[in-house]
PDB file of C-alpha atoms and ligand atoms in Angstrom:
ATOM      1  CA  UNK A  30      55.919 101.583 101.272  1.00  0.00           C
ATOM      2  CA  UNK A  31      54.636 103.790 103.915  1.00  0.00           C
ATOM      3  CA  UNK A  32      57.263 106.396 105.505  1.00  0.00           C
ATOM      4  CA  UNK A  33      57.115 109.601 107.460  1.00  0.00           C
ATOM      5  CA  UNK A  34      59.421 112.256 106.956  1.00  0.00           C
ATOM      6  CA  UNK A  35      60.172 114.355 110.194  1.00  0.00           C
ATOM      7  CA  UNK A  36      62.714 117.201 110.714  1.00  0.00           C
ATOM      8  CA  UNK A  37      62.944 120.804 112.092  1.00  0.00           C
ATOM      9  CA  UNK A  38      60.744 123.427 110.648  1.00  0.00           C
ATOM     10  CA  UNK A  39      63.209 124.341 107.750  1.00  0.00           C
ATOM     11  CA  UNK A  40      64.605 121.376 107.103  1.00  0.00           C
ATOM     12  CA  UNK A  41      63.084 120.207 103.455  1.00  0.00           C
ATOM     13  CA  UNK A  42      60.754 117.664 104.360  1.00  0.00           C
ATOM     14  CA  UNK A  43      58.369 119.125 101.943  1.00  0.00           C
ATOM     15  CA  UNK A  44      61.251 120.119  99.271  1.00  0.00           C
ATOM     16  CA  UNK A  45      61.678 116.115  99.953  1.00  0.00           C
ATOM     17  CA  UNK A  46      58.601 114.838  99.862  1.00  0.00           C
ATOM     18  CA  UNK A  47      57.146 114.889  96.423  1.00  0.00           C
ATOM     19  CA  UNK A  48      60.981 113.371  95.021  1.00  0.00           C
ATOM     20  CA  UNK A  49      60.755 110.980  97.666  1.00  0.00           C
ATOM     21  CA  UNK A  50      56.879 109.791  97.122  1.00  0.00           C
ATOM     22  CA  UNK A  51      57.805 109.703  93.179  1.00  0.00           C
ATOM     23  CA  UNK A  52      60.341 107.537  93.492  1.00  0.00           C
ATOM     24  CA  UNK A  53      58.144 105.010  95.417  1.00  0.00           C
ATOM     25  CA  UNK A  54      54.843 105.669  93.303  1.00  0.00           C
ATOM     26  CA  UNK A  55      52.934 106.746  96.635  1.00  0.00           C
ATOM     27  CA  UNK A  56      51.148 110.236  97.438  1.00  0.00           C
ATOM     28  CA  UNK A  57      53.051 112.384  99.161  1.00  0.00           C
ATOM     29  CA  UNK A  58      50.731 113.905 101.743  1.00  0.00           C
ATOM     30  CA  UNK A  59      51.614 117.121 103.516  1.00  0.00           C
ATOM     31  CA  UNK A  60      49.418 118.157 106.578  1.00  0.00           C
ATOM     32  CA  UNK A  61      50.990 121.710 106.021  1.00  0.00           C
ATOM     33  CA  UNK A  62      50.102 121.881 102.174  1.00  0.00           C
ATOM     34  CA  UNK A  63      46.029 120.503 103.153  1.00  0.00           C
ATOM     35  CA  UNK A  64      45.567 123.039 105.947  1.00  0.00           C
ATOM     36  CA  UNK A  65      47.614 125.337 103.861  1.00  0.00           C
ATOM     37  CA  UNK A  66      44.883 124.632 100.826  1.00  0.00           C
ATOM     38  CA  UNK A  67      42.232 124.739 103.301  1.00  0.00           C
ATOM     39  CA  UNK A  68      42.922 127.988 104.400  1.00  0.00           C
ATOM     40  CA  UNK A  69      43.341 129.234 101.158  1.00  0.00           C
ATOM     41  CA  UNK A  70      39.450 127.966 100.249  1.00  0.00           C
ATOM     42  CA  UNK A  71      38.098 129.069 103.114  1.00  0.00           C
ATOM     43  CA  UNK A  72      36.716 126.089 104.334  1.00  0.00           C
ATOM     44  CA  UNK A  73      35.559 124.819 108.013  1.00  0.00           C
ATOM     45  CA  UNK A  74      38.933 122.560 108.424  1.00  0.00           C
ATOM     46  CA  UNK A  75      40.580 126.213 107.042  1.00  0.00           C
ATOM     47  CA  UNK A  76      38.894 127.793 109.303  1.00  0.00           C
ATOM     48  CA  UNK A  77      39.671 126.461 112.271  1.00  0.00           C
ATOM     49  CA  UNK A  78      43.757 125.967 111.466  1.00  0.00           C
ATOM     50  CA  UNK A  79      44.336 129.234 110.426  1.00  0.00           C
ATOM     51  CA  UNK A  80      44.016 130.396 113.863  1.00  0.00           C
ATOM     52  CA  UNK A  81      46.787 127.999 114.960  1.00  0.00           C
ATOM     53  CA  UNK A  82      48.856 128.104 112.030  1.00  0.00           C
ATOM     54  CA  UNK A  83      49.504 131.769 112.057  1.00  0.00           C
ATOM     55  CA  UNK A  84      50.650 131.522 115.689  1.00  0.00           C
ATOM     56  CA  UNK A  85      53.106 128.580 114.816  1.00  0.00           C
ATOM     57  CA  UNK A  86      51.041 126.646 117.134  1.00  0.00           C
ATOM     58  CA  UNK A  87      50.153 123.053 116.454  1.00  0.00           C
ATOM     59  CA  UNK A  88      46.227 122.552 114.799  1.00  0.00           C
ATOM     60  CA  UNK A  89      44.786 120.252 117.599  1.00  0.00           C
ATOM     61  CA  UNK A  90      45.283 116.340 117.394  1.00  0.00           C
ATOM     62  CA  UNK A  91      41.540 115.294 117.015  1.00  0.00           C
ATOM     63  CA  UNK A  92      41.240 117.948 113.830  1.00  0.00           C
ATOM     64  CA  UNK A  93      44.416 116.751 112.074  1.00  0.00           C
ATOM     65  CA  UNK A  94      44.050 112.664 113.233  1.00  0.00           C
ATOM     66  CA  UNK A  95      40.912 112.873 111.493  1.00  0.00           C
ATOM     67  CA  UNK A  96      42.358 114.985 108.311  1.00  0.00           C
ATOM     68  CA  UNK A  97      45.035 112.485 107.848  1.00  0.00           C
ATOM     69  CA  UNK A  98      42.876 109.547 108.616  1.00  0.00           C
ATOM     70  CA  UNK A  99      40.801 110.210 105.656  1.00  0.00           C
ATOM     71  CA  UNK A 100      43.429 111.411 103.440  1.00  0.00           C
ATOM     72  CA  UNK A 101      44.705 107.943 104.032  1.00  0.00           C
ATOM     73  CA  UNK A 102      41.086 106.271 102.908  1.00  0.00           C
ATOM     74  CA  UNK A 103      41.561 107.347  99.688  1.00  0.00           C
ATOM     75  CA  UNK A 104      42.054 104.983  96.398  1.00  0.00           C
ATOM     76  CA  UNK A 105      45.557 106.271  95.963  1.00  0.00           C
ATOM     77  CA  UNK A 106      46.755 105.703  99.572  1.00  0.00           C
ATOM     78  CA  UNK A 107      46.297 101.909  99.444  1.00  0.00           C
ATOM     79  CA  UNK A 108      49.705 100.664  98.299  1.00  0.00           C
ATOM     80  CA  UNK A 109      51.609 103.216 100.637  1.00  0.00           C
ATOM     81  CA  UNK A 110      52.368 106.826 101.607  1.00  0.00           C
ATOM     82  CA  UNK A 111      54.849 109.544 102.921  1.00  0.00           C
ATOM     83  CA  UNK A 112      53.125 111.577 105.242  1.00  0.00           C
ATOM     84  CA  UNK A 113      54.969 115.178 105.562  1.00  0.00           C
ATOM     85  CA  UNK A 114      55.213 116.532 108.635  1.00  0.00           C
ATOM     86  CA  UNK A 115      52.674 113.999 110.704  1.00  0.00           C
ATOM     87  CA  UNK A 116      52.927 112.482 113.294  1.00  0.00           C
ATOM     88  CA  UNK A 117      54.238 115.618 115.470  1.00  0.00           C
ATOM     89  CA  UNK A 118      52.773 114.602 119.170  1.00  0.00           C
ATOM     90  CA  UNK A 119      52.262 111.015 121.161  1.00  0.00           C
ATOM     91  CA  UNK A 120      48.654 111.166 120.322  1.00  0.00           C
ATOM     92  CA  UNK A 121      49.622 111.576 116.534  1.00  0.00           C
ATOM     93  CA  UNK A 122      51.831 108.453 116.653  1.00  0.00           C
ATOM     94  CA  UNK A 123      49.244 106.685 117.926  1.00  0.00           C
ATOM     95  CA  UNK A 124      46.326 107.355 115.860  1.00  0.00           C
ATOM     96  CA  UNK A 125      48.760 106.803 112.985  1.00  0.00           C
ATOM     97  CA  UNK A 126      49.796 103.456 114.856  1.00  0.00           C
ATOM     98  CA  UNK A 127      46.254 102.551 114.619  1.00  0.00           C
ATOM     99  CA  UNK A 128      45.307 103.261 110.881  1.00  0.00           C
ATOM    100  CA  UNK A 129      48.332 101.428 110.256  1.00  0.00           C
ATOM    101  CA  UNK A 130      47.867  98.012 111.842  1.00  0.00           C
ATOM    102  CA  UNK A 131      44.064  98.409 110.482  1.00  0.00           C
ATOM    103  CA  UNK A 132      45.144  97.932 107.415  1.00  0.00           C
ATOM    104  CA  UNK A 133      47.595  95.111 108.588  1.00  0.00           C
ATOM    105  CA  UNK A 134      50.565  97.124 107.268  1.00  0.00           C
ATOM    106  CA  UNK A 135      53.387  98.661 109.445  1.00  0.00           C
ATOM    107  CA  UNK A 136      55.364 101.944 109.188  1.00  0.00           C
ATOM    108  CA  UNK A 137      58.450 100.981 106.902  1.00  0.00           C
ATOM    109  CA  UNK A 138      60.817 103.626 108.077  1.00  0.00           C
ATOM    110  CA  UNK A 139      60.635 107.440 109.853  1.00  0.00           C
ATOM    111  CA  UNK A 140      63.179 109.347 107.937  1.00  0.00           C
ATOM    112  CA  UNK A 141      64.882 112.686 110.055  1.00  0.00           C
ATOM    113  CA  UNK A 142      66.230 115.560 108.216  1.00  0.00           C
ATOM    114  CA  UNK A 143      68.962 116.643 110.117  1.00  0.00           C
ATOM    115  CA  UNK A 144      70.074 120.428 109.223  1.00  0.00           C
ATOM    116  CA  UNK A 145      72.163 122.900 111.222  1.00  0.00           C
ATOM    117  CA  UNK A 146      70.379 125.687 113.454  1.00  0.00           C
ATOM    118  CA  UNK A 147      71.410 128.608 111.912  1.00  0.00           C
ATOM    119  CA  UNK A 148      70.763 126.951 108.365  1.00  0.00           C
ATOM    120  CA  UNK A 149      67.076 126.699 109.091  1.00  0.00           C
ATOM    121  CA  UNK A 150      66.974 130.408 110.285  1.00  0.00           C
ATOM    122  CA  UNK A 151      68.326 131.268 106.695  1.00  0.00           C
ATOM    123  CA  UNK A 152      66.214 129.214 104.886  1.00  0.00           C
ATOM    124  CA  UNK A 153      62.798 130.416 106.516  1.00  0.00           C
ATOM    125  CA  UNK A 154      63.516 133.974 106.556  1.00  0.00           C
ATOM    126  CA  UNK A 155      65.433 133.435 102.496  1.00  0.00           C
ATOM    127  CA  UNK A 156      61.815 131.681 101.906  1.00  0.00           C
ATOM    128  CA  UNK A 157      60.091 134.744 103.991  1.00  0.00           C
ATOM    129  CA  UNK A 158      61.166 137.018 101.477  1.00  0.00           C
ATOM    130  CA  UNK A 159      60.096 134.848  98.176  1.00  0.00           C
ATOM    131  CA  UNK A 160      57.166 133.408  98.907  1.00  0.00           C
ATOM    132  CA  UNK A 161      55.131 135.490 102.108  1.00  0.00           C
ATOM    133  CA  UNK A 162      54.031 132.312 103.743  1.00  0.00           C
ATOM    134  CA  UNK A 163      51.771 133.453 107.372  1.00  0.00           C
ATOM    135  CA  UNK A 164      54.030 131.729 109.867  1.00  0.00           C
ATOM    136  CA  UNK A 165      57.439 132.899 108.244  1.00  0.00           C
ATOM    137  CA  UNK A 166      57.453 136.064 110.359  1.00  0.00           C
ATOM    138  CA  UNK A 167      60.363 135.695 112.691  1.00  0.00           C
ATOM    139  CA  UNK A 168      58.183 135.709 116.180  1.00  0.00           C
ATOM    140  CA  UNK A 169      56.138 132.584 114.380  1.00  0.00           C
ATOM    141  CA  UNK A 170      59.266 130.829 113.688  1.00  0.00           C
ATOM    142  CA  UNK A 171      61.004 131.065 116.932  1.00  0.00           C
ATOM    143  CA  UNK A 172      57.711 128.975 118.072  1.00  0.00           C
ATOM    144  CA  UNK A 173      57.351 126.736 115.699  1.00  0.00           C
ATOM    145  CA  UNK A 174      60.779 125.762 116.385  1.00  0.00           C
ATOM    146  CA  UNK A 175      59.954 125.692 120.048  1.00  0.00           C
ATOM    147  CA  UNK A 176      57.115 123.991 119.983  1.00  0.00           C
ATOM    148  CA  UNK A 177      59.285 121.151 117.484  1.00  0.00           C
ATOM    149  CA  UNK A 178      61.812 120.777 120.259  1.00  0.00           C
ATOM    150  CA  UNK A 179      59.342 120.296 122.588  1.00  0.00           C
ATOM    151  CA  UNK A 180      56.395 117.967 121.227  1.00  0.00           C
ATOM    152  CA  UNK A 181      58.025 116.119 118.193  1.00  0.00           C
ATOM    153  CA  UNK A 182      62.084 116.131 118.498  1.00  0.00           C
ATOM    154  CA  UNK A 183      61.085 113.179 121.060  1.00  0.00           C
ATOM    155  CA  UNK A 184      59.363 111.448 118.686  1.00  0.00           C
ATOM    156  CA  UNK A 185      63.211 110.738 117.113  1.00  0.00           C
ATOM    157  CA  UNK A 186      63.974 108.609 119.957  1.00  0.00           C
ATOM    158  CA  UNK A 187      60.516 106.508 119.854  1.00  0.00           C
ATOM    159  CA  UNK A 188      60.858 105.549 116.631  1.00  0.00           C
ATOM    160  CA  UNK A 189      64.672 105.218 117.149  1.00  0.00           C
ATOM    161  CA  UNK A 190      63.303 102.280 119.545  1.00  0.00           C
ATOM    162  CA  UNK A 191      61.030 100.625 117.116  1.00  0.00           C
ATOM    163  CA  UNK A 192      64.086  99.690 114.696  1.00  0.00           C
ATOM    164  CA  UNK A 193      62.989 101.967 111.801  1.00  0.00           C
ATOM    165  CA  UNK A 194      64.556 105.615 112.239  1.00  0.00           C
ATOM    166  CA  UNK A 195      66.301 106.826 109.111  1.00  0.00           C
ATOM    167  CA  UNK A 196      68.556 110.040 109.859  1.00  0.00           C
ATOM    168  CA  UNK A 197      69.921 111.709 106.963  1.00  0.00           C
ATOM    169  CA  UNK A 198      72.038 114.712 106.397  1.00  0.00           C
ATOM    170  CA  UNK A 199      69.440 117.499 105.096  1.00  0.00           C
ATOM    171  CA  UNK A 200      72.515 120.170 104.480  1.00  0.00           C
ATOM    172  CA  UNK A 201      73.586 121.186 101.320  1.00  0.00           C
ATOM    173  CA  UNK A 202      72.156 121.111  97.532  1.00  0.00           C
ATOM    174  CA  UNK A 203      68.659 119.602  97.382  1.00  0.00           C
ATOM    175  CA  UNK A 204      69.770 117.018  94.811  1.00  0.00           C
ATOM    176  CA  UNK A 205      72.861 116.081  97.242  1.00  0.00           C
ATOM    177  CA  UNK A 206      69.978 115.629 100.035  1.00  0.00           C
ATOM    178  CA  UNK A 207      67.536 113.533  97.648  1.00  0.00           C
ATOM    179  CA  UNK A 208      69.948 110.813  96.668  1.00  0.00           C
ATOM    180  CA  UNK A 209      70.959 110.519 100.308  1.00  0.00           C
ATOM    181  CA  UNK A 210      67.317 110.091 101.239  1.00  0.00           C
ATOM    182  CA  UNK A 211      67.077 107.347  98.396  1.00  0.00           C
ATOM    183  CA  UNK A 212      70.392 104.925  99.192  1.00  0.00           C
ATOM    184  CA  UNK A 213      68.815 105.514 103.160  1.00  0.00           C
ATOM    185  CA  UNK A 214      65.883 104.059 101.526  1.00  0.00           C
ATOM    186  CA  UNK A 215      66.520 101.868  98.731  1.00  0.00           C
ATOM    187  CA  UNK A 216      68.388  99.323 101.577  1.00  0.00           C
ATOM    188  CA  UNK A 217      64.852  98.692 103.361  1.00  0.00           C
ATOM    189  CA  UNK A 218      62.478  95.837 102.681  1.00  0.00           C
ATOM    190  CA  UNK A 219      59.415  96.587 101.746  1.00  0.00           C
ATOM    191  CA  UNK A 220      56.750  95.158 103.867  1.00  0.00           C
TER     192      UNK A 220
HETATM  193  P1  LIG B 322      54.343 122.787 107.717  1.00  0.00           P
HETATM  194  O1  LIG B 322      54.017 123.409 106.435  1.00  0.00           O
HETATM  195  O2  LIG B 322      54.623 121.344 107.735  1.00  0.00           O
HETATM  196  O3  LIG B 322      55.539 123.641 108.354  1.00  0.00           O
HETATM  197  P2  LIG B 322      56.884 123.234 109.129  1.00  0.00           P
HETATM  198  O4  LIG B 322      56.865 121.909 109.778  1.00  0.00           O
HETATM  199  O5  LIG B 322      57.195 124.398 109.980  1.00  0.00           O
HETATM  200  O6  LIG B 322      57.888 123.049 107.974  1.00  0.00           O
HETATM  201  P3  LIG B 322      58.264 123.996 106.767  1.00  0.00           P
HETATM  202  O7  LIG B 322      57.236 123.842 105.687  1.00  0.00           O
HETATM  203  O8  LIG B 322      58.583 125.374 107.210  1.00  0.00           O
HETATM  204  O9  LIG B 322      59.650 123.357 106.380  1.00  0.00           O
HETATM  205  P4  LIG B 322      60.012 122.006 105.645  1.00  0.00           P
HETATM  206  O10 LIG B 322      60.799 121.127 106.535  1.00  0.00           O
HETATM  207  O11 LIG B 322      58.816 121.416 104.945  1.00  0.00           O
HETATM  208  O12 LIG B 322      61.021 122.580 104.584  1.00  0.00           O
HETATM  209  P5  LIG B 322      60.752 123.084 103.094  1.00  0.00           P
HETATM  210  O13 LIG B 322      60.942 121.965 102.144  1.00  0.00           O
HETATM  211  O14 LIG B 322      59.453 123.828 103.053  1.00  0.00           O
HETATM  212  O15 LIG B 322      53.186 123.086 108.787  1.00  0.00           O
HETATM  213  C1  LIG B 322      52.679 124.397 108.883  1.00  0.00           C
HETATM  214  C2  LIG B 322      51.727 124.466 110.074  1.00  0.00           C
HETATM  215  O16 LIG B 322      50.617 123.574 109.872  1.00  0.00           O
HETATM  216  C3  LIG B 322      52.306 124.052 111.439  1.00  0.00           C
HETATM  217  O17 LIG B 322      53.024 125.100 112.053  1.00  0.00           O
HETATM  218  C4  LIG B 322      51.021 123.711 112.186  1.00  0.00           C
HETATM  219  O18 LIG B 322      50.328 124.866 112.574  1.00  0.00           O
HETATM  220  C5  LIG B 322      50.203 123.009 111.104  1.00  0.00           C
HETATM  221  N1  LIG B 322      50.493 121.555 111.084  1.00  0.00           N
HETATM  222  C6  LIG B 322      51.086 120.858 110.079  1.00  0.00           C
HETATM  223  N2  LIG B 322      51.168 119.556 110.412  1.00  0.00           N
HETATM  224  C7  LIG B 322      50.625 119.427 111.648  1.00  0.00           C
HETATM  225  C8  LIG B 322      50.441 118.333 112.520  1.00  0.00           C
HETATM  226  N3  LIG B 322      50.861 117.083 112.194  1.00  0.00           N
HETATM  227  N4  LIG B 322      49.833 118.578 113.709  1.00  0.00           N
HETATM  228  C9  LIG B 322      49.400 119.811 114.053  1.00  0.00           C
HETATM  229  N5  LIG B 322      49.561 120.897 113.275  1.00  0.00           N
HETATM  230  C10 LIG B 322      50.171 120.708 112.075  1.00  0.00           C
HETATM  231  O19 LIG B 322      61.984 124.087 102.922  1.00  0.00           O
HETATM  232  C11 LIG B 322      62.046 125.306 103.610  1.00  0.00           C
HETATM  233  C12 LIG B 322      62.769 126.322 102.707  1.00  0.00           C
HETATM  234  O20 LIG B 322      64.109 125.894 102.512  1.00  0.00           O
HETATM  235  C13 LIG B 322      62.139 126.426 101.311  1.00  0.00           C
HETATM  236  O21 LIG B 322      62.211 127.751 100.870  1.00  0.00           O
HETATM  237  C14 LIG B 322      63.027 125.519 100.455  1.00  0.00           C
HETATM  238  O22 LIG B 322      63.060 125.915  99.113  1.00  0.00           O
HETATM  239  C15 LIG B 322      64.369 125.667 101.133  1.00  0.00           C
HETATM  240  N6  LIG B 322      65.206 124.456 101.045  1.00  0.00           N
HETATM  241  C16 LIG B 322      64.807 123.172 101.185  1.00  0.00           C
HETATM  242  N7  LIG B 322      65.854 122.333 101.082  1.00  0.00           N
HETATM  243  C17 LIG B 322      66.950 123.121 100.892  1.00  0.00           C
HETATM  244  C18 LIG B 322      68.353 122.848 100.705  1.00  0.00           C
HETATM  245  N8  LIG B 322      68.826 121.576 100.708  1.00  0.00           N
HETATM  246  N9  LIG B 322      69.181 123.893 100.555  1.00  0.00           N
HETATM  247  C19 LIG B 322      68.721 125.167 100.563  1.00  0.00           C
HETATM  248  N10 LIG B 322      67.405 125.493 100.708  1.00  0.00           N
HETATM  249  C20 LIG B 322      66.539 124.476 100.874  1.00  0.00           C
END
């Protein structure tokens, strides 16, 4: 199985992801969480995303194509994934096009969390207060969100027109969200 979970900055893909992944038996593999852990060791790849990160901008395509390309190498990657939060721009889609067909594979489904405006507002800033993550601050959010609308809400549409978009309803109690992720999901061949 290998699926990509997309959605507004706020929306649970990564409160998603690891239930999701489990249920498959596939890594879930979060481009936030490996800059994130990056940053956090002070490595090179840390290095260089922290400086984009903190702004809510978007770590450049060559840095993170390569990043997820050899996440993807790995042992555990073979029988599938659910990448979190990649592809975001054109270029993304198709470098992960490519590493796809390499493998002679295709992309199963893109699933969209769809959640309310003001409902990702009070999630970040709820979140903001908990856990102190960098780009939480309320000038970071308002780009990441436009910088979302702008390079990766279009991204809906393309894979709308491939046949293998998967829009679910992210409001409400994370359990209520998980099960509706899984019956979206359960009803799709795998390839
Ligand atoms: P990333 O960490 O992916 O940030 P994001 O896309 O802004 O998404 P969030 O993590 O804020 O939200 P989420 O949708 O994962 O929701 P979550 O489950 O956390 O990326 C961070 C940065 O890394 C980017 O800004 C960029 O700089 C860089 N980056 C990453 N990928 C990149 C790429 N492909 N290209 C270039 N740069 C890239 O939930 C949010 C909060 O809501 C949590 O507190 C959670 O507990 C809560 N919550 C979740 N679900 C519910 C629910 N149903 N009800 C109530 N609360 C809920």
């Amino acid at each position: 199985m290998r699926l990509i979970l997309m959605g507004p900055p706020g929306a649970g893909k990564g409160t998603q992801a690891t239930k999701v992944a489990d249920h498959f038996g596939i890594p879930a593999i979060s481009t936030g969480d490996i800059f994130r852990a990056n940053v956090s060791q002070g490595t090179e790849l840390g290095i260089k995303a922290k400086h984009y990160m903190d702004a809510g901008e978007y770590v450049p395509d060559e840095v993170t194509n390569l990043m997820v390309r050899n996440r993807i190498d790995e042992p555990d990657a073979a029988p599938g994934f659910l990448l979190d939060g990649y592809p975001r721009t054109t270029a993304q889609v198709e470098e992960l096009d490519g590493m796809i067909s390499f493998t002679g594979h295709k992309l199963d489904a893109a699933v969209v969390l769809t959640v309310d405006a003001d409902e990702l507002v009070a999630r970040l800033l709820q979140r903001a207060q908990t856990e102190g993550r960098a780009d939480d601050t309320e000038d970071v959010i308002r780009r990441r969100q436009e910088l979302y609308t702008k390079e990766t809400e279009p991204l809906i549409e393309l894979y709308r027109s491939r046949g293998v978009l998967v829009e679910v309803d992210g409001m409400g109690e994370v359990d209520e969200v998980t099960e509706r992720v899984f019956a979206a999901l359960d009803i799709i061949p795998e390839s």
